[in-house]
C-alpha positions as a printed Julia matrix, in Angstrom:
581×3 Matrix{Float64}:
 -136.96  -60.67  127.72
 -140.62  -60.88  128.57
 -139.8   -60.14  132.42
 -137.89  -57.09  131.31
 -140.78  -55.8   129.14
 -143.36  -56.23  131.82
 -142.46  -53.17  133.88
 -142.27  -51.12  130.79
 -145.82  -52.36  129.65
 -147.21  -51.59  133.07
 -145.73  -48.13  133.15
 -147.17  -47.49  129.56
 -150.68  -48.73  130.73
 -150.53  -46.54  133.79
 -149.49  -43.61  131.75
 -152.35  -44.26  129.35
 -154.85  -44.31  132.22
 -153.5   -41.15  133.76
 -153.6   -39.52  130.38
 -157.27  -40.52  129.87
 -158.16  -39.34  133.32
 -156.47  -35.91  132.96
 -158.87  -33.07  132.04
 -157.72  -31.13  128.99
 -158.91  -28.01  127.36
 -160.3   -30.09  124.54
 -162.46  -32.23  126.98
 -163.68  -29.06  128.65
 -164.91  -27.74  125.31
 -166.34  -31.08  124.1
 -168.09  -32.28  127.3
 -171.33  -30.39  126.83
 -171.84  -32.04  123.52
 -172.13  -35.57  124.78
 -173.33  -34.96  128.35
 -171.4   -37.95  129.82
 -169.47  -35.88  132.33
 -169.82  -32.48  133.99
 -166.29  -30.93  133.89
 -167.12  -27.32  134.66
 -169.57  -24.84  136.26
 -172.26  -24.15  133.86
 -171.92  -27.73  132.35
 -169.84  -25.96  129.67
 -167.7   -22.76  129.95
 -170.31  -20.88  127.97
 -172.77  -21.38  130.92
 -175.69  -22.67  129.03
 -176.4   -25.42  131.66
 -177.87  -27.58  128.89
 -177.31  -31.36  128.61
 -178.2   -33.21  125.45
 -179.08  -36.41  127.48
 -182.62  -37.72  126.93
 -182.91  -41.05  128.67
 -184.82  -39.06  131.38
 -187.49  -37.36  129.46
 -191.16  -36.07  129.82
 -192.56  -39.52  129.3
 -190.71  -41.28  132.01
 -189.48  -38.53  134.49
 -192.38  -39.38  136.88
 -190.45  -42.58  137.5
 -187.27  -40.78  138.56
 -186.16  -42.11  142.05
 -183.31  -41.54  144.53
 -180.12  -43.56  143.67
 -178.15  -42.3   146.75
 -177.62  -39.38  149.06
 -174.74  -37.97  150.92
 -174.7   -35.75  153.98
 -172.08  -33.04  154.46
 -172.41  -33.74  158.13
 -171.41  -31.75  161.31
 -172.83  -28.39  162.44
 -171.54  -26.64  159.25
 -174.79  -26.48  157.47
 -175.79  -22.97  156.28
 -176.39  -22.23  152.61
 -175.31  -24.87  150.08
 -175.01  -23.11  146.52
 -172.57  -25.63  144.93
 -172.89  -27.24  141.55
 -170.87  -30.43  141.7
 -168.56  -31.58  138.81
 -168.22  -35.18  137.74
 -165.29  -36.89  135.98
 -163.78  -40.39  135.76
 -166.54  -41.88  138.1
 -165.98  -39.27  140.82
 -168.09  -36.28  142.0
 -166.35  -33.3   143.46
 -168.61  -31.12  145.48
 -167.94  -28.04  147.52
 -169.88  -27.25  150.74
 -170.26  -24.31  153.1
 -167.27  -23.13  155.11
 -164.85  -24.0   152.24
 -165.06  -27.7   152.24
 -164.69  -30.08  149.35
 -165.8   -33.74  149.04
 -164.81  -36.32  146.59
 -167.58  -38.99  146.14
 -168.08  -42.13  144.11
 -170.53  -40.77  141.46
 -172.54  -44.11  141.14
 -172.76  -44.97  144.85
 -172.14  -41.81  146.86
 -169.32  -43.37  148.89
 -166.96  -40.81  150.31
 -163.45  -41.09  148.86
 -161.87  -38.12  150.58
 -162.67  -34.84  152.17
 -160.63  -31.44  152.37
 -161.63  -28.9   154.99
 -159.94  -25.5   154.51
 -158.8   -24.03  157.78
 -160.43  -20.6   157.97
 -159.03  -17.86  160.17
 -160.95  -15.83  162.61
 -162.38  -12.62  161.23
 -163.49  -13.63  157.7
 -166.13  -11.19  156.41
 -168.38  -12.83  153.84
 -171.26  -10.66  152.72
 -173.84  -13.24  152.03
 -173.39  -16.47  153.95
 -170.48  -18.93  154.12
 -171.31  -20.52  150.72
 -169.17  -21.92  147.95
 -170.45  -22.43  144.4
 -168.25  -25.05  143.08
 -164.85  -26.28  141.73
 -162.97  -26.44  138.42
 -161.25  -29.52  137.03
 -157.99  -29.43  135.04
 -155.25  -32.07  134.49
 -155.39  -34.24  137.69
 -156.54  -31.27  139.83
 -159.66  -30.05  141.39
 -159.43  -26.32  142.15
 -161.65  -24.21  144.32
 -161.66  -20.92  146.14
 -162.08  -20.19  149.84
 -163.79  -17.69  152.14
 -160.38  -16.27  153.28
 -159.66  -15.46  149.6
 -157.32  -18.21  148.65
 -157.22  -20.62  145.66
 -156.56  -24.34  146.44
 -155.63  -27.04  144.0
 -156.18  -30.65  145.22
 -155.07  -34.04  143.66
 -158.24  -35.48  142.34
 -157.25  -39.0   143.47
 -155.99  -38.33  146.94
 -157.19  -34.81  147.95
 -153.64  -33.73  148.7
 -152.79  -30.09  148.2
 -150.81  -29.65  145.01
 -150.71  -25.82  145.21
 -152.27  -23.04  147.26
 -152.18  -19.32  146.38
 -153.49  -16.13  148.09
 -155.85  -14.08  146.08
 -156.08  -11.17  148.55
 -156.33   -9.97  152.06
 -159.44  -11.2   153.89
 -158.8    -8.63  156.64
 -159.61   -5.85  153.93
 -162.93   -7.49  153.14
 -161.84   -9.87  150.27
 -163.3   -13.29  150.0
 -163.95  -15.78  147.19
 -167.01  -17.85  146.73
 -167.33  -18.4   142.95
 -166.47  -21.64  140.99
 -163.38  -20.96  138.91
 -163.43  -21.63  135.14
 -160.69  -22.89  132.87
 -159.79  -21.29  129.6
 -156.69  -22.23  127.59
 -154.95  -23.67  130.42
 -155.6   -20.73  132.75
 -157.84  -20.8   135.79
 -159.86  -17.61  135.89
 -161.19  -16.23  139.07
 -162.83  -13.09  140.48
 -163.08  -11.56  143.96
 -165.87  -11.05  146.47
 -166.34   -8.11  148.95
 -168.03   -5.34  147.18
 -169.79   -4.32  150.39
 -166.37   -3.74  151.97
 -164.98   -1.24  149.41
 -162.59   -3.72  147.8
 -161.41   -3.28  144.18
 -162.87   -5.87  141.79
 -160.6    -7.73  139.31
 -160.23  -10.88  137.21
 -157.11  -12.98  137.58
 -155.63  -15.65  135.36
 -153.25  -18.34  136.7
 -151.48  -21.3   135.25
 -153.98  -24.02  136.16
 -151.2   -26.59  136.77
 -149.01  -24.52  138.92
 -151.11  -21.66  140.34
 -148.65  -19.03  138.93
 -150.22  -15.71  138.36
 -150.19  -14.81  134.56
 -152.32  -11.64  134.44
 -154.76   -9.49  136.52
 -157.34   -6.99  135.27
 -159.1    -4.64  137.64
 -162.71   -3.88  136.95
 -162.63   -0.37  138.45
 -161.63    2.41  136.15
 -158.26    3.93  137.06
 -156.54    0.9   138.31
 -153.56   -0.84  136.53
 -153.6    -4.25  135.02
 -150.5    -6.33  135.18
 -148.81   -9.29  133.55
 -146.38  -11.62  135.25
 -143.36  -13.5   134.26
 -142.3   -17.0   135.28
 -140.52  -15.5   138.16
 -143.44  -13.55  139.34
 -142.23  -10.16  138.24
 -144.98   -7.76  137.35
 -145.26   -5.71  134.17
 -147.85   -2.98  133.66
 -150.52   -3.95  131.16
 -152.58   -0.7   130.94
 -154.93    1.25  133.03
 -158.48   -0.11  133.11
 -160.37    2.85  131.43
 -159.3     6.45  131.93
 -158.75    7.56  135.52
 -161.51   10.0   136.66
 -163.37    9.82  133.41
 -166.4     8.25  135.11
 -165.29    8.46  138.71
 -164.7    12.04  139.74
 -162.6    12.41  142.93
 -160.98    9.48  144.8
 -163.81    7.12  145.42
 -162.6     4.93  142.53
 -159.73    3.89  144.93
 -162.21    1.81  146.87
 -164.75    1.33  144.03
 -166.13   -2.14  144.56
 -167.27   -3.69  141.31
 -166.43   -7.18  142.65
 -166.59  -10.07  140.23
 -168.0   -12.45  142.92
 -170.07  -14.75  140.64
 -167.25  -15.78  138.41
 -167.35  -15.85  134.62
 -168.05  -17.7   131.39
 -165.66  -18.38  128.49
 -166.62  -18.83  124.77
 -163.82  -20.46  122.65
 -165.6   -19.2   119.54
 -164.76  -15.56  120.51
 -161.67  -16.25  122.7
 -163.33  -14.02  125.44
 -164.1   -14.47  129.08
 -167.19  -12.6   130.28
 -167.37  -11.39  133.85
 -170.16   -9.49  135.48
 -169.16   -6.81  137.91
 -170.97   -5.86  141.09
 -172.19   -2.6   142.69
 -169.89    0.57  142.92
 -168.94    1.36  146.49
 -170.51    2.87  148.49
 -174.17    2.31  147.66
 -174.89    5.98  148.18
 -174.66    7.17  144.56
 -174.64   10.9   145.41
 -171.15   10.52  146.68
 -169.87    9.29  143.33
 -171.23   11.33  140.34
 -170.72    9.73  136.91
 -171.3     6.21  135.47
 -168.56    4.53  137.71
 -167.11    2.16  135.23
 -166.72   -0.76  135.14
 -169.31   -1.5   137.8
 -172.63   -3.03  137.11
 -171.35   -4.26  133.8
 -170.46   -7.17  131.66
 -166.75   -7.09  130.82
 -165.28   -9.05  127.99
 -161.61   -9.94  128.41
 -159.11  -11.34  126.03
 -157.9   -14.44  128.01
 -154.52  -14.37  126.2
 -153.68  -10.78  127.07
 -155.88   -9.86  130.02
 -157.15   -6.8   128.27
 -160.76   -5.54  128.09
 -162.1    -5.97  124.71
 -165.55   -4.48  125.33
 -167.82   -3.64  128.16
 -171.55   -2.97  128.48
 -172.89   -1.25  131.58
 -176.35   -2.47  132.73
 -176.81    0.18  135.47
 -174.65    3.31  135.14
 -174.2     5.12  138.52
 -176.11    2.46  140.34
 -178.01    3.76  143.44
 -179.92    0.5   144.38
 -177.13   -2.15  144.72
 -178.19   -3.84  141.48
 -174.81   -5.34  140.83
 -174.3    -6.73  137.31
 -172.55   -9.96  138.26
 -175.14  -12.34  136.68
 -173.71  -14.65  134.07
 -173.4   -13.74  130.39
 -174.5   -16.97  128.59
 -173.3   -17.16  124.96
 -175.45  -18.8   122.14
 -176.36  -18.51  118.48
 -179.07  -16.21  117.29
 -179.82  -15.81  113.61
 -176.29  -16.73  112.55
 -174.66  -14.39  115.11
 -172.85  -15.26  118.32
 -174.48  -13.44  121.14
 -174.93  -13.55  124.88
 -177.88  -13.21  127.18
 -177.9   -11.88  130.71
 -180.84  -11.59  133.23
 -179.6    -8.77  135.3
 -180.34   -8.01  138.91
 -182.03   -4.73  137.73
 -184.99   -6.62  136.3
 -183.98   -6.35  132.48
 -182.96   -9.14  130.19
 -180.12   -8.11  127.76
 -178.93   -9.61  124.61
 -175.51   -8.32  123.41
 -173.28   -9.21  120.43
 -170.72  -11.6   121.98
 -167.79  -10.19  120.0
 -168.46   -6.58  120.22
 -170.76   -5.84  123.12
 -173.4    -4.16  120.85
 -176.72   -4.19  122.57
 -179.27   -6.0   120.43
 -182.25   -6.33  122.71
 -183.34   -5.41  126.35
 -186.64   -5.96  127.95
 -188.08   -6.72  131.52
 -188.26  -10.22  132.7
 -190.0    -9.26  136.02
 -193.37   -7.64  136.3
 -192.53   -4.55  138.32
 -189.57   -2.2   137.69
 -189.65    1.29  139.11
 -186.08    2.66  138.73
 -186.15    2.87  134.87
 -189.01    3.0   132.28
 -186.96    0.91  129.86
 -183.65    0.56  127.96
 -182.95    2.81  124.95
 -181.66    0.34  122.39
 -179.92    3.08  120.36
 -177.75    4.4   123.17
 -177.89    1.27  125.46
 -178.63    3.48  128.42
 -181.49    3.06  130.78
 -184.31    5.63  130.9
 -184.09    6.52  134.54
 -187.01    7.62  136.64
 -185.23   10.35  138.76
 -187.77   10.43  141.61
 -187.21    6.81  142.18
 -183.49    7.23  143.04
 -182.79    7.28  146.89
 -182.3    10.88  148.07
 -179.1    12.71  149.04
 -178.54   12.69  152.74
 -176.47   15.88  152.72
 -179.62   17.86  151.69
 -181.7    16.31  154.47
 -181.6    18.03  157.98
 -181.79   14.65  159.75
 -178.89   13.17  157.75
 -180.97   10.57  156.05
 -181.79   10.91  152.45
 -185.37   10.63  151.16
 -186.46    6.96  151.11
 -188.0     5.41  148.01
 -189.71    2.2   147.4
 -187.92    0.51  144.51
 -188.5    -2.67  142.53
 -186.92   -5.01  142.15
 -185.16   -5.04  145.52
 -181.43   -5.16  145.62
 -181.6    -8.93  145.93
 -182.59   -8.8   142.3
 -184.86   -9.86  139.7
 -182.28  -12.66  139.47
 -179.36  -13.09  141.79
 -176.66  -15.77  141.99
 -178.92  -18.62  140.9
 -177.85  -19.42  137.28
 -180.29  -19.63  134.43
 -180.22  -22.18  131.57
 -180.47  -21.97  127.85
 -181.87  -24.72  125.51
 -180.71  -24.82  121.91
 -183.66  -27.2   121.37
 -186.4   -24.73  122.37
 -184.37  -21.48  121.93
 -185.51  -20.39  125.26
 -183.81  -19.27  128.42
 -185.12  -20.55  131.84
 -184.68  -17.83  134.44
 -185.31  -18.18  138.21
 -186.89  -14.75  138.81
 -188.24  -13.05  141.95
 -190.76  -10.23  142.4
 -189.95   -8.04  145.35
 -189.33   -4.46  146.32
 -187.44   -2.57  148.99
 -187.64    0.53  150.85
 -184.15    2.07  150.49
 -182.46    5.35  151.73
 -178.95    6.91  151.72
 -176.86    7.72  154.73
 -173.45    9.28  155.29
 -170.5     6.99  155.04
 -166.77    6.9   155.11
 -164.37    4.09  154.05
 -162.64    2.18  156.75
 -160.71   -0.96  155.87
 -162.43   -4.16  156.52
 -165.64   -2.34  157.59
 -168.99   -2.51  155.73
 -169.05    0.37  153.2
 -172.82    0.76  152.24
 -173.99    4.37  152.99
 -177.6     3.08  152.77
 -180.37    1.38  154.78
 -183.14   -0.78  153.38
 -186.01   -3.16  154.08
 -187.09   -5.89  151.64
 -190.81   -6.0   150.86
 -193.08   -8.44  149.18
 -194.96   -7.35  146.0
 -197.51  -10.12  145.43
 -199.61  -12.12  147.96
 -199.48  -15.44  146.17
 -195.8   -15.68  145.3
 -192.3   -14.19  145.2
 -190.37  -16.58  142.93
 -191.32  -17.58  139.34
 -189.37  -19.96  136.97
 -189.87  -18.18  133.6
 -189.21  -19.25  130.1
 -187.87  -16.3   128.21
 -187.74  -15.78  124.46
 -184.63  -13.7   123.94
 -185.39  -12.8   120.35
 -189.06  -11.78  120.88
 -188.38  -10.31  124.22
 -191.25  -11.96  126.06
 -192.17  -14.37  128.67
 -193.45  -17.67  127.19
 -194.5   -19.49  130.33
 -193.94  -19.31  134.14
 -194.28  -21.54  137.2
 -194.91  -19.46  140.28
 -193.44  -20.21  143.68
 -194.32  -18.88  147.18
 -190.8   -18.5   148.5
 -188.13  -16.57  146.41
 -186.23  -18.75  144.08
 -182.62  -18.93  144.93
 -181.28  -22.1   143.14
 -180.25  -22.59  139.52
 -181.66  -24.31  136.48
 -180.95  -27.26  134.18
 -182.33  -27.88  130.81
 -181.95  -31.24  129.01
 -182.42  -32.91  125.66
 -185.22  -34.93  127.17
 -187.43  -31.65  126.96
 -187.11  -31.13  130.63
 -186.22  -28.16  132.9
 -185.2   -28.96  136.39
 -184.95  -26.39  139.37
 -185.08  -26.38  143.17
 -187.17  -24.27  145.69
 -186.56  -23.03  149.19
 -189.46  -25.22  150.25
 -187.18  -28.19  149.55
 -188.44  -29.43  146.18
 -186.46  -30.45  143.13
 -188.86  -30.04  140.28
 -189.08  -30.87  136.56
 -191.33  -29.21  133.91
 -191.87  -29.72  130.28
 -189.45  -27.33  128.63
 -191.97  -26.18  126.0
 -195.12  -25.8   128.1
 -194.04  -25.32  131.83
 -196.21  -28.1   132.94
 -194.6   -29.56  136.2
 -194.19  -33.26  135.53
 -192.12  -34.43  138.68
 -191.04  -33.24  142.1
 -189.15  -34.61  145.05
 -188.86  -33.24  148.6
 -185.14  -32.98  149.51
 -185.68  -32.09  153.2
 -184.06  -28.63  153.19
 -184.2   -25.59  150.76
 -182.54  -25.95  147.41
 -180.38  -22.89  146.54
 -178.02  -24.72  144.19
 -178.17  -25.57  140.61
 -179.05  -29.11  139.34
 -176.89  -31.19  137.05
 -176.99  -34.48  135.0
 -174.58  -36.96  133.52
 -174.36  -40.52  132.09
 -172.59  -43.35  133.8
 -172.48  -46.98  132.4
 -175.53  -46.41  130.41
 -177.61  -44.73  133.12
 -178.44  -41.03  133.26
 -178.21  -39.56  136.68
 -179.69  -36.19  137.96
 -178.38  -34.44  141.03
 -178.81  -31.36  143.23
 -177.34  -30.09  146.45
 -179.83  -29.17  149.07
 -179.35  -26.85  152.08
 -181.3   -23.7   152.86
 -179.27  -20.41  153.37
 -177.55  -17.7   151.31
 -178.41  -14.14  151.27
 -182.24  -14.24  151.74
 -182.29  -15.26  155.42
 -179.56  -12.81  156.25
 -180.77   -9.75  154.23
 -184.32  -10.53  153.41
 -186.25   -8.24  155.8
 -189.89   -8.92  155.62
 -189.16  -11.74  153.17
 -186.79  -13.46  155.63
 -189.54  -13.4   158.17
 -191.95  -15.02  155.8
 -189.65  -18.02  155.21
 -187.98  -18.26  158.68
 -189.7   -21.67  159.09
 -187.41  -23.22  156.53
 -184.68  -25.55  157.98
 -181.14  -25.63  157.17
 -179.34  -28.74  155.66
 -176.41  -30.15  153.72
 -177.08  -33.08  151.37
 -176.26  -34.17  147.8
 -179.24  -35.94  146.35
 -178.79  -38.19  143.12
 -181.55  -39.72  141.16
 -181.92  -42.16  138.25
 -184.71  -44.21  136.58
 -185.47  -47.83  137.66
 -183.99  -50.41  135.27
 -187.34  -51.13  133.67
 -188.01  -47.48  132.89
 -184.78  -46.87  130.85
C-alpha cells in the first residue's frame, strides 16, 4: 500500500511546487507590497518603481558592495536598457539584439540563454535595445526587434509559443517590456519614424492567442478575436477625419513603443502614444488624435475609455509615450506623467481630467504653459518649425526649440515613493535646431519630413535627477549630471533613490534631501532602471550597464560631447556585507 501511494505523493508534491512557482495575477498585484520578488516591468504594473525594502538604507548604504556580475558577452554590446525580473530564485534579463538570459539570482550563474534569430533588414529607430520581459504562469515573455512576441519556459528556455506582431519590412519593431493584466499580455508597437500605425494588442498570456487590438490613430478599426482567430469589428478609434484631414491618418504613427502600465483599481491599461507621422506638422492640420497622448483602455473590452493629448498637432517629435504612473492623491486615484515636451501632468486615472500641469525642465520654448481649464497648451506660434512649401529653397524656417525631441524625459522611467509623495524624474536640459522638409510616404523608409541638430543649453550639465512634488507642482531638489540621463530610477523604503549615469555610475541619494550617499562605477554607461529584491534574508540591488540607445545615434552636438563613453553589457548585483545587515 505504501509503495502504491509514493508515486501519488511525489506527483502531488511536484504539482504543489509547480503551482507555487507559477506566476499568477494575484502574485503580480501583490509583489510590490512585499518587495521579495520583481515580477513585472515597473516593479508593479502601476509602474511606481517603489520597493518597501529597507534593509539597505541611508545609514548603511555606503557599505553596499558587489555580490556578483554577469557579462552578456560577444560583440553584441550596444545599448542595454533592460529591467530584469526576478522570480523563484531566478533572474530573467533581456539584452541587445533580442537576447534573453536566465541567471541564478543569488550567484549570477547562467542557467540558459535564448538568442532570437533576427532577419536582415530590421529597422529599429533608436538602437537594438530591449527593455525587459514579462512573467506569467511558467512563462517568460518578451518582444523582438523583428516585431515578434516569444514565450519561453522559465525552467528550460524552450519556446512555448511565438507570435508575429507585425511586418518588420514595413518599419514595425518591438522593444518594450510587455505587461500582464487579467491573464492578458499587453504589447504595443515601435516604428513611428517609418509611418506605422500605432496600436495596443492583448493576447492570452498562456497561449499567445490574439484577444483584441486597439489602434491609436483615429480612423482605424479595432477588433476582437474568437478562439479560432476570427476577427470581429470592435469600433473605429475616434471619428475618421475629425482630427486628421485628408489621408495622412492611414500612415499616422502614434507608436506605443514604450509599453504601458495597468491599475487593477481602475481596470484600465494606460499607454502613451508617439509622434504623428510625418514630423512635418504643416502636412497634417488638426490635433491628430491619438498621437502624443495618454490612452486609457479597458483591458476586458479593448475600448478606449478616455484619452488626454499632451501635444496636439505635434511639430517637434515630442511623442507622448512616457509612462503614466498611478498613485493616490487626496483620496483620489490619479496618474503622473513626465512628458517628452517638458511638462509634468497629473490626470484623474478614471476619467482623464487634467488636474495639474507644470514644467519639470528649466527651458521650454514651444508653449508658455498648459491651460488647466481646457487642458490644451498655450502654443508660441513663432517657435513652430516653418512650412517648407512657402519657402523658395524647399526648407521651412528653422527654429531653436527646447526641449529637444530627445525630450525633457525619454524612455528612462521615473519612480514614485508613497513615503515621500514625490516623483523622481531623470530629466534633461537640451535644445535643438529643427526645420521641416518635403516628404512622401514609402513603405519601410524613414518618414520624417524634418531635419535637426541637438544643442546643449547649460555648460555644466545636461542631465538632472529631480524630485518632483506633483501636488505643489515644483522641483524639491535636484542632482545635476554632466551627460544626459538615459537610465531609470528606483525608490525604496530605506529612504533611498537609485539611478545610473552614462558616465558609468550607479548612484544612491537620500530620497528626502537629494544628498548622494553612495556610488559605484560599473565600467560602462547605465541606460537601464535599477531594481531590488529580497532573497533568503538579504536585500539585493541590481542594474544593467551598457552605453547606447538614442543619444549616440541622434544626439548631434551632445553625441560628440559624450563620444568617449564605452559600450558594454553587464548585470551588476549588490548587497550588504553580513555584518552590516
